[in-house]
PDB file of C-alpha atoms in Angstrom:
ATOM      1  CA  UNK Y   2       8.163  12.994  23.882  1.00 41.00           C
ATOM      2  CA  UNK Y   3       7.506  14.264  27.420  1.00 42.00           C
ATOM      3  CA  UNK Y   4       7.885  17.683  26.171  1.00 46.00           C
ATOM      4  CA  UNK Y   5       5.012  18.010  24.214  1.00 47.00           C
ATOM      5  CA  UNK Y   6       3.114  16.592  26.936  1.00 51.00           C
ATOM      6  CA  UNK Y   7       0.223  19.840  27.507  1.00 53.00           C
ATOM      7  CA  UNK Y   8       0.916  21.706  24.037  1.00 51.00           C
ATOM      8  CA  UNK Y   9      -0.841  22.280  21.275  1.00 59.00           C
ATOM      9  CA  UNK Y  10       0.483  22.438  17.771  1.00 53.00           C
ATOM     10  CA  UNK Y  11      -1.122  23.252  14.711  1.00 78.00           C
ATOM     11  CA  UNK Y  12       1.046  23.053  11.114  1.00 73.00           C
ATOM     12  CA  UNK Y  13      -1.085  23.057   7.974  1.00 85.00           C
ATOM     13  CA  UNK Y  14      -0.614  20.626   5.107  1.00 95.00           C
ATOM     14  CA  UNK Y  15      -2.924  19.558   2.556  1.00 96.00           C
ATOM     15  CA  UNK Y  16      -5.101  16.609   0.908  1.00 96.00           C
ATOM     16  CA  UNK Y  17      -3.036  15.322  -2.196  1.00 97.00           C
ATOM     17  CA  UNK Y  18      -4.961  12.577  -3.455  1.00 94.00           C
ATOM     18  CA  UNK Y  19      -7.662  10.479  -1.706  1.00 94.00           C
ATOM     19  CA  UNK Y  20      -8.074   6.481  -3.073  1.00 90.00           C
ATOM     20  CA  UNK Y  21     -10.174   3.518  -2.774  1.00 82.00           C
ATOM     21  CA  UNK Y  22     -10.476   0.176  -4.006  1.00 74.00           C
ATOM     22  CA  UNK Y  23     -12.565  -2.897  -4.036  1.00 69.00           C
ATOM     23  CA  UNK Y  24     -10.093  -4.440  -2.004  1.00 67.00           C
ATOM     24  CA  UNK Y  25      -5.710  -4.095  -2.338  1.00 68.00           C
ATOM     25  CA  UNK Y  26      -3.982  -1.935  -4.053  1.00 71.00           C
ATOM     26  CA  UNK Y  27      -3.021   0.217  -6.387  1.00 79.00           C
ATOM     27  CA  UNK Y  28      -6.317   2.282  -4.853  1.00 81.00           C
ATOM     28  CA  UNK Y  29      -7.517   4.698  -7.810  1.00 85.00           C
ATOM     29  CA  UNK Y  30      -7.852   8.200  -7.488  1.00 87.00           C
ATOM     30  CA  UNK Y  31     -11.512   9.480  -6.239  1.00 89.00           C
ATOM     31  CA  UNK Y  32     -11.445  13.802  -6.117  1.00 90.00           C
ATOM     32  CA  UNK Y  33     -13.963  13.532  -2.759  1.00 92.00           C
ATOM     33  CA  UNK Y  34     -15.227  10.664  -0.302  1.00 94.00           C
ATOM     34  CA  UNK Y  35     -17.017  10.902   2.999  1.00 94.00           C
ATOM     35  CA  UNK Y  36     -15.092   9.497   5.483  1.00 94.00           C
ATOM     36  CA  UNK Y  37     -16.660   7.040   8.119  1.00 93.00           C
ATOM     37  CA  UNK Y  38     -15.772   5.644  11.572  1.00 92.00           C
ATOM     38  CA  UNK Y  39     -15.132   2.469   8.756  1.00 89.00           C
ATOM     39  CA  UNK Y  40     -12.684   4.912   6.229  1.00 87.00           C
ATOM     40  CA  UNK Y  41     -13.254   6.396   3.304  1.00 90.00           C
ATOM     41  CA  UNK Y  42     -16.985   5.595   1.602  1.00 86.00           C
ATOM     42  CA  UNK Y  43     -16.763   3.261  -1.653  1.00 77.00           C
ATOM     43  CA  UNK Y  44     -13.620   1.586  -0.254  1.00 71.00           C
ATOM     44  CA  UNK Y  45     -13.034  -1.811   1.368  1.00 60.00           C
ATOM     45  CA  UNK Y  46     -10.357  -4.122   2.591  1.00 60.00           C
ATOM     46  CA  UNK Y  47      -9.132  -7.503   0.566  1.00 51.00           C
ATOM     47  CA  UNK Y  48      -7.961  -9.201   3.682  1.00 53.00           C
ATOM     48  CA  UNK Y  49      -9.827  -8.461   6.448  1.00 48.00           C
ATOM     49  CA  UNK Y  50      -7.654 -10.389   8.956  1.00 53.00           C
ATOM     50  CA  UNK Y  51      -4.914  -8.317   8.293  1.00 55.00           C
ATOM     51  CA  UNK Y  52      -6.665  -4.459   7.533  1.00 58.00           C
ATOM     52  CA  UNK Y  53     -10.164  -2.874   8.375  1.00 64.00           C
ATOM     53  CA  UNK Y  54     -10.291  -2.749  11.597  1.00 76.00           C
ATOM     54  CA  UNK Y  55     -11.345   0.404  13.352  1.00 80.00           C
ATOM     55  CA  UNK Y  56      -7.899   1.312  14.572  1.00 88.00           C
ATOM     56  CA  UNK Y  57      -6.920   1.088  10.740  1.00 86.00           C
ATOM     57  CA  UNK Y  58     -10.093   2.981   9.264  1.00 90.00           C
ATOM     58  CA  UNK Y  59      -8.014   5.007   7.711  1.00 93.00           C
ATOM     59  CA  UNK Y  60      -4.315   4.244   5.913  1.00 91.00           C
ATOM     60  CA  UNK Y  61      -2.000   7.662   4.961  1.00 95.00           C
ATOM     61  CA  UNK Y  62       0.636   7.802   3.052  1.00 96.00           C
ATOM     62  CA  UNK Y  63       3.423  11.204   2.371  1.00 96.00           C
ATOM     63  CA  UNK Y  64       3.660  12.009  -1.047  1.00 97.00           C
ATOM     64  CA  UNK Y  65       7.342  13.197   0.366  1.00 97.00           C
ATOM     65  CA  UNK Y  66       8.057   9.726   1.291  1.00 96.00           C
ATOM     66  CA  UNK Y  67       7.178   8.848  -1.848  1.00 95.00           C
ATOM     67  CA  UNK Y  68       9.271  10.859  -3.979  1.00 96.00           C
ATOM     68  CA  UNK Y  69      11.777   9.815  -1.633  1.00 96.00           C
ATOM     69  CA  UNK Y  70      11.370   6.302  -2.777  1.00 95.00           C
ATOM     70  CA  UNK Y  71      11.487   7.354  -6.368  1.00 96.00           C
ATOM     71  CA  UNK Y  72      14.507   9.100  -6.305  1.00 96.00           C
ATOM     72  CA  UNK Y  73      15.875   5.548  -4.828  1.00 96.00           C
ATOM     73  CA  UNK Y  74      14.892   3.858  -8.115  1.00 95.00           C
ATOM     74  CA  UNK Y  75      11.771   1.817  -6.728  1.00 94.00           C
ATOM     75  CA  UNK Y  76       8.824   2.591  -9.324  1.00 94.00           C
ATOM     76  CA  UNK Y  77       5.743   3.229  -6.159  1.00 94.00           C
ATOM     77  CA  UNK Y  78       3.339   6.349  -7.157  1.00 92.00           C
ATOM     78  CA  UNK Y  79       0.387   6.888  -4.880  1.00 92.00           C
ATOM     79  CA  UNK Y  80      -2.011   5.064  -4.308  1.00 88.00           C
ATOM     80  CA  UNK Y  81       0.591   1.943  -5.085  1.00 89.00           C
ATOM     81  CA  UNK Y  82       0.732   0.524  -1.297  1.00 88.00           C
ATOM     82  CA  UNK Y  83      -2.933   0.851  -1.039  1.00 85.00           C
ATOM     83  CA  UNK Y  84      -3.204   3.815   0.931  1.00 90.00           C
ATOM     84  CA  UNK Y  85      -6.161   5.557   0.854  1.00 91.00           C
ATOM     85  CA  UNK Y  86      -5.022   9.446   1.660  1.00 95.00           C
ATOM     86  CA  UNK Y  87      -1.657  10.692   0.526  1.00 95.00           C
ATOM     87  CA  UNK Y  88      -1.202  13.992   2.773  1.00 97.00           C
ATOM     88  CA  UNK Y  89       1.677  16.676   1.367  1.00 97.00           C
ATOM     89  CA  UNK Y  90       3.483  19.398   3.210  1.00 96.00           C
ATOM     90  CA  UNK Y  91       3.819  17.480   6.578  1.00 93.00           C
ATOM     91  CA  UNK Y  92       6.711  16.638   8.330  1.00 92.00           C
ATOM     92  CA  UNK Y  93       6.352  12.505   8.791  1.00 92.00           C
ATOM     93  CA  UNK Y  94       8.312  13.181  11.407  1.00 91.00           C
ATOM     94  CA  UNK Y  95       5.605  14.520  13.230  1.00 90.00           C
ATOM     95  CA  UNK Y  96       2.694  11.608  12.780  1.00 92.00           C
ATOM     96  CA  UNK Y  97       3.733   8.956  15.663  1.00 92.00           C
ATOM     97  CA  UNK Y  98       0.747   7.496  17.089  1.00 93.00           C
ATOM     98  CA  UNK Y  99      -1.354   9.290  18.945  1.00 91.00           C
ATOM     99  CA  UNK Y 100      -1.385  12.480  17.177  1.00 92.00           C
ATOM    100  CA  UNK Y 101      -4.779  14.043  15.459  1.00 94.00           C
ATOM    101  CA  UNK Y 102      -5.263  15.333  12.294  1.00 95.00           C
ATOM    102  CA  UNK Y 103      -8.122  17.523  10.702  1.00 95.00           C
ATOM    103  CA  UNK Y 104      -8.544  16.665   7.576  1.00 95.00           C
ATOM    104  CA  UNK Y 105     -10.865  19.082   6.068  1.00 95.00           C
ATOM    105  CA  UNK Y 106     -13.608  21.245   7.454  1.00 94.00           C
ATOM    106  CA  UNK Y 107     -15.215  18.588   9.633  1.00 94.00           C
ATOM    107  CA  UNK Y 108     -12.767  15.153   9.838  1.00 96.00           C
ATOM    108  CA  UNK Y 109     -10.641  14.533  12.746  1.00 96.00           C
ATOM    109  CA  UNK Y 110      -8.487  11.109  12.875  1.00 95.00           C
ATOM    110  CA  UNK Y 111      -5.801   9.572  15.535  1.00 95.00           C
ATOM    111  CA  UNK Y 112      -3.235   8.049  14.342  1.00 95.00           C
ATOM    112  CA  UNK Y 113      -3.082   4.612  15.838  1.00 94.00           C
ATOM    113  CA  UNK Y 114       0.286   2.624  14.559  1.00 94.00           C
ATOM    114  CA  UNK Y 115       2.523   2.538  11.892  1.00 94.00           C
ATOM    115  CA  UNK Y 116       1.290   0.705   8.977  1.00 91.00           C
ATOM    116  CA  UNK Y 117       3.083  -2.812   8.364  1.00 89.00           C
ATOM    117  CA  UNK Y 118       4.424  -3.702   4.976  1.00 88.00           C
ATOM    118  CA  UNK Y 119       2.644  -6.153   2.669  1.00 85.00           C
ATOM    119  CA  UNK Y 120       4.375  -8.707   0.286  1.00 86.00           C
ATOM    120  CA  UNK Y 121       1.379  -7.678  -2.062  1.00 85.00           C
ATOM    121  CA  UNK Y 122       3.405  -4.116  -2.219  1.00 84.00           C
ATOM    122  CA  UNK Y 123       6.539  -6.238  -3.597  1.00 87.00           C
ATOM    123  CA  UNK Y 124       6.629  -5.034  -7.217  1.00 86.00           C
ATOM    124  CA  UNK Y 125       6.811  -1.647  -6.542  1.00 88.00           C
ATOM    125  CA  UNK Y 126      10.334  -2.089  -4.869  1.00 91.00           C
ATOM    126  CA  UNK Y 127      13.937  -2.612  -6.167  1.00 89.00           C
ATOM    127  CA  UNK Y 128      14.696  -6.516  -5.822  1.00 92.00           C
ATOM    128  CA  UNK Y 129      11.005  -6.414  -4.252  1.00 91.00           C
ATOM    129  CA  UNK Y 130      11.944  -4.774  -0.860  1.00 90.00           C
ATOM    130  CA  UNK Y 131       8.844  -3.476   0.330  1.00 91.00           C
ATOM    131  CA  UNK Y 132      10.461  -3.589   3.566  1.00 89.00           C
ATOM    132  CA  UNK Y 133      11.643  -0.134   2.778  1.00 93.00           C
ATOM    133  CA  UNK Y 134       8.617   1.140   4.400  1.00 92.00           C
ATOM    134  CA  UNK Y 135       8.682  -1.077   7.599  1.00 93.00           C
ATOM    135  CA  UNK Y 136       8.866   1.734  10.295  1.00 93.00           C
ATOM    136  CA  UNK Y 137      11.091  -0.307  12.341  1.00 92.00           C
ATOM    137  CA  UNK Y 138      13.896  -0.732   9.827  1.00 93.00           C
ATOM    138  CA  UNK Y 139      13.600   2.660   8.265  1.00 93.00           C
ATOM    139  CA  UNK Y 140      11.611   5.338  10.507  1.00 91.00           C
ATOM    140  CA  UNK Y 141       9.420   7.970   9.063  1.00 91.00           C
ATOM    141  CA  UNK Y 142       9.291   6.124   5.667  1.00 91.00           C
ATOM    142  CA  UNK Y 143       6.319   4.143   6.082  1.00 93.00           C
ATOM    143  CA  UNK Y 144       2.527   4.762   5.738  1.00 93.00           C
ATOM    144  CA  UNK Y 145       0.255   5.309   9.212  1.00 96.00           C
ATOM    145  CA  UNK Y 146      -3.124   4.094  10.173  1.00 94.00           C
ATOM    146  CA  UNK Y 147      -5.589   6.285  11.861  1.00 95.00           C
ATOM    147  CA  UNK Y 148      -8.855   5.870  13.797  1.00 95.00           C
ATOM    148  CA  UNK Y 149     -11.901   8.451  13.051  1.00 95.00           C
ATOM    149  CA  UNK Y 150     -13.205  10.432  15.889  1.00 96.00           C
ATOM    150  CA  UNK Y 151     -14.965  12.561  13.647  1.00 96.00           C
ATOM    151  CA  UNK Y 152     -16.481  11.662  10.003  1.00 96.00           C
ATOM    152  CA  UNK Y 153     -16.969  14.330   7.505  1.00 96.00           C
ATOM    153  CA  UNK Y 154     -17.188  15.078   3.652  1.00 96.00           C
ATOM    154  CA  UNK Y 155     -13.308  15.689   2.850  1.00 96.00           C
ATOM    155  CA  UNK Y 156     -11.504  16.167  -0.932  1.00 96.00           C
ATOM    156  CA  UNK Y 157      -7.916  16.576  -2.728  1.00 96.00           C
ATOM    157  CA  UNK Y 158      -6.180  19.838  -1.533  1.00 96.00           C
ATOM    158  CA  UNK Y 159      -8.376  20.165   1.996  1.00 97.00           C
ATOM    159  CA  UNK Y 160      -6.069  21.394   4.169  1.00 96.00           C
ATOM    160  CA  UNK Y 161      -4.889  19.668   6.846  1.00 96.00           C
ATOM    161  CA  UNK Y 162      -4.098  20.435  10.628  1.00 94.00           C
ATOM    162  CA  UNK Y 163      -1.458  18.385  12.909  1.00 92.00           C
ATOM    163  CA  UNK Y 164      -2.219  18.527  16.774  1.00 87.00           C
ATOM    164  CA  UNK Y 165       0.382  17.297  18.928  1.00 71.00           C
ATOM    165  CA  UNK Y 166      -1.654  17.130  22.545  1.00 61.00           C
ATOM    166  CA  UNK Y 167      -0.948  14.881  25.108  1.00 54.00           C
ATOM    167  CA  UNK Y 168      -0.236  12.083  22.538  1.00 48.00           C
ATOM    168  CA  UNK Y 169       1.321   9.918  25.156  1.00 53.00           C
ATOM    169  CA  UNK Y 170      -1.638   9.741  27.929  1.00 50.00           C
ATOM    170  CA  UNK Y 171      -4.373   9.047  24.783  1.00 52.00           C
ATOM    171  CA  UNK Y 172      -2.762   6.222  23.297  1.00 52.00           C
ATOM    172  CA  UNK Y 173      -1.363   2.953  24.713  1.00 53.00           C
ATOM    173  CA  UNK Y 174       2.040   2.569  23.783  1.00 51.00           C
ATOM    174  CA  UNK Y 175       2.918   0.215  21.229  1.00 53.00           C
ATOM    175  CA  UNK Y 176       3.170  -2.989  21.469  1.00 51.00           C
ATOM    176  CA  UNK Y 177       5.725  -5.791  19.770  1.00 52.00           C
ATOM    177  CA  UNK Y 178       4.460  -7.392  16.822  1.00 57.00           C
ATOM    178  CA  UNK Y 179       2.981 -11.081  17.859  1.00 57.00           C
ATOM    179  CA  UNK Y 180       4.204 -14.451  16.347  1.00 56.00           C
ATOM    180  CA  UNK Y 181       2.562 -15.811  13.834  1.00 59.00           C
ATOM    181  CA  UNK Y 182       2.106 -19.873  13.566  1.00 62.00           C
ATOM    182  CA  UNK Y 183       2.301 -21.196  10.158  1.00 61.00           C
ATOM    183  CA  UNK Y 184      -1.770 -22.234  11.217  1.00 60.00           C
ATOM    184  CA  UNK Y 185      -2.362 -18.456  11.149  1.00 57.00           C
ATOM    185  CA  UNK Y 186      -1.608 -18.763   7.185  1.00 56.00           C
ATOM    186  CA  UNK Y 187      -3.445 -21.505   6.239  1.00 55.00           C
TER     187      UNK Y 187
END
């Protein structure tokens, strides 16, 4: 990681879908939104406890990954694990947190942490394993949350730029998941 630390690099992917819901998932397909410091306009969170915050305005999926997932037999399309962009052409490699993307003319977002796996994604997965996507178990398989520095109109097949600049001084590193009491639940 230390080498990047000072450079700048641009690769170019694109927009494949964009989705919102009332709340959960499957999101359904929208062809534009304008995308708030909140996320994506006419979309909203179920379970606020758990999602909407501003460090998870935004939740991106690879439509890579999930062809990936496919090919493994599990039946998720996008939109399924109620992500609300599905990017294409980008190495997932790449998005750790702390790196930017434009998306579109105007948007510019921050990735902030990998996205955690929901129980409520269980039907889309063999034997219900929606840990497949847990980042920890299987990196650069699951879906990302982002923060927006910059709103802006964007649409499917805006391109998209990946900026890999000082990633480690602009966020804090990540931290271990914390316990959760069986109160927490109730």
């Amino acid at each position: 990681p230390h080498a990047l630390r000072g450079t700048r690099t641009s690769v170019v992917g694109r927009i494949f879908q964009l989705k919102g819901s009332n709340g959960g998932g499957p999101k359904r397909r929208v062809d534009s939104a304008t995308l708030t410091y909140r996320g994506l306009s006419g979309d909203r969170q179920a379970d606020m406890r758990a999602h909407g915050s501003p460090q998870q305005a935004l939740c991106l999926f690879g439509i890579e990954q999930i062809a990936i997932l496919r090919a493994e037999g599990h039946r998720v399309f996008a939109g399924a694990t109620a992500e609300n962009v599905t990017l294409e052409g980008i190495d997932w490699s790449l998005l750790t947190p702390g790196t930017r993307l434009s998306l579109g003319a105007t948007a510019v977002v921050e990735l902030t942490d990998y996205a955690s796996p929901c129980w409520k994604n269980a039907r889309w997965f063999n034997n219900g394993n929606f840990h497949r996507i847990d980042h920890d178990l299987f990196p650069h398989s699951s879906r990302v949350y982002a923060r927006v520095l910059q709103t802006g109109d964007i649409a499917e097949g805006d391109h998209v730029g990946v900026t890999l600049e000082d990633a480690i001084d602009r966020v804090p590193r990540r931290q271990a998941r914390p316990i959760r009491w069986p109160a927490d639940f109730q």
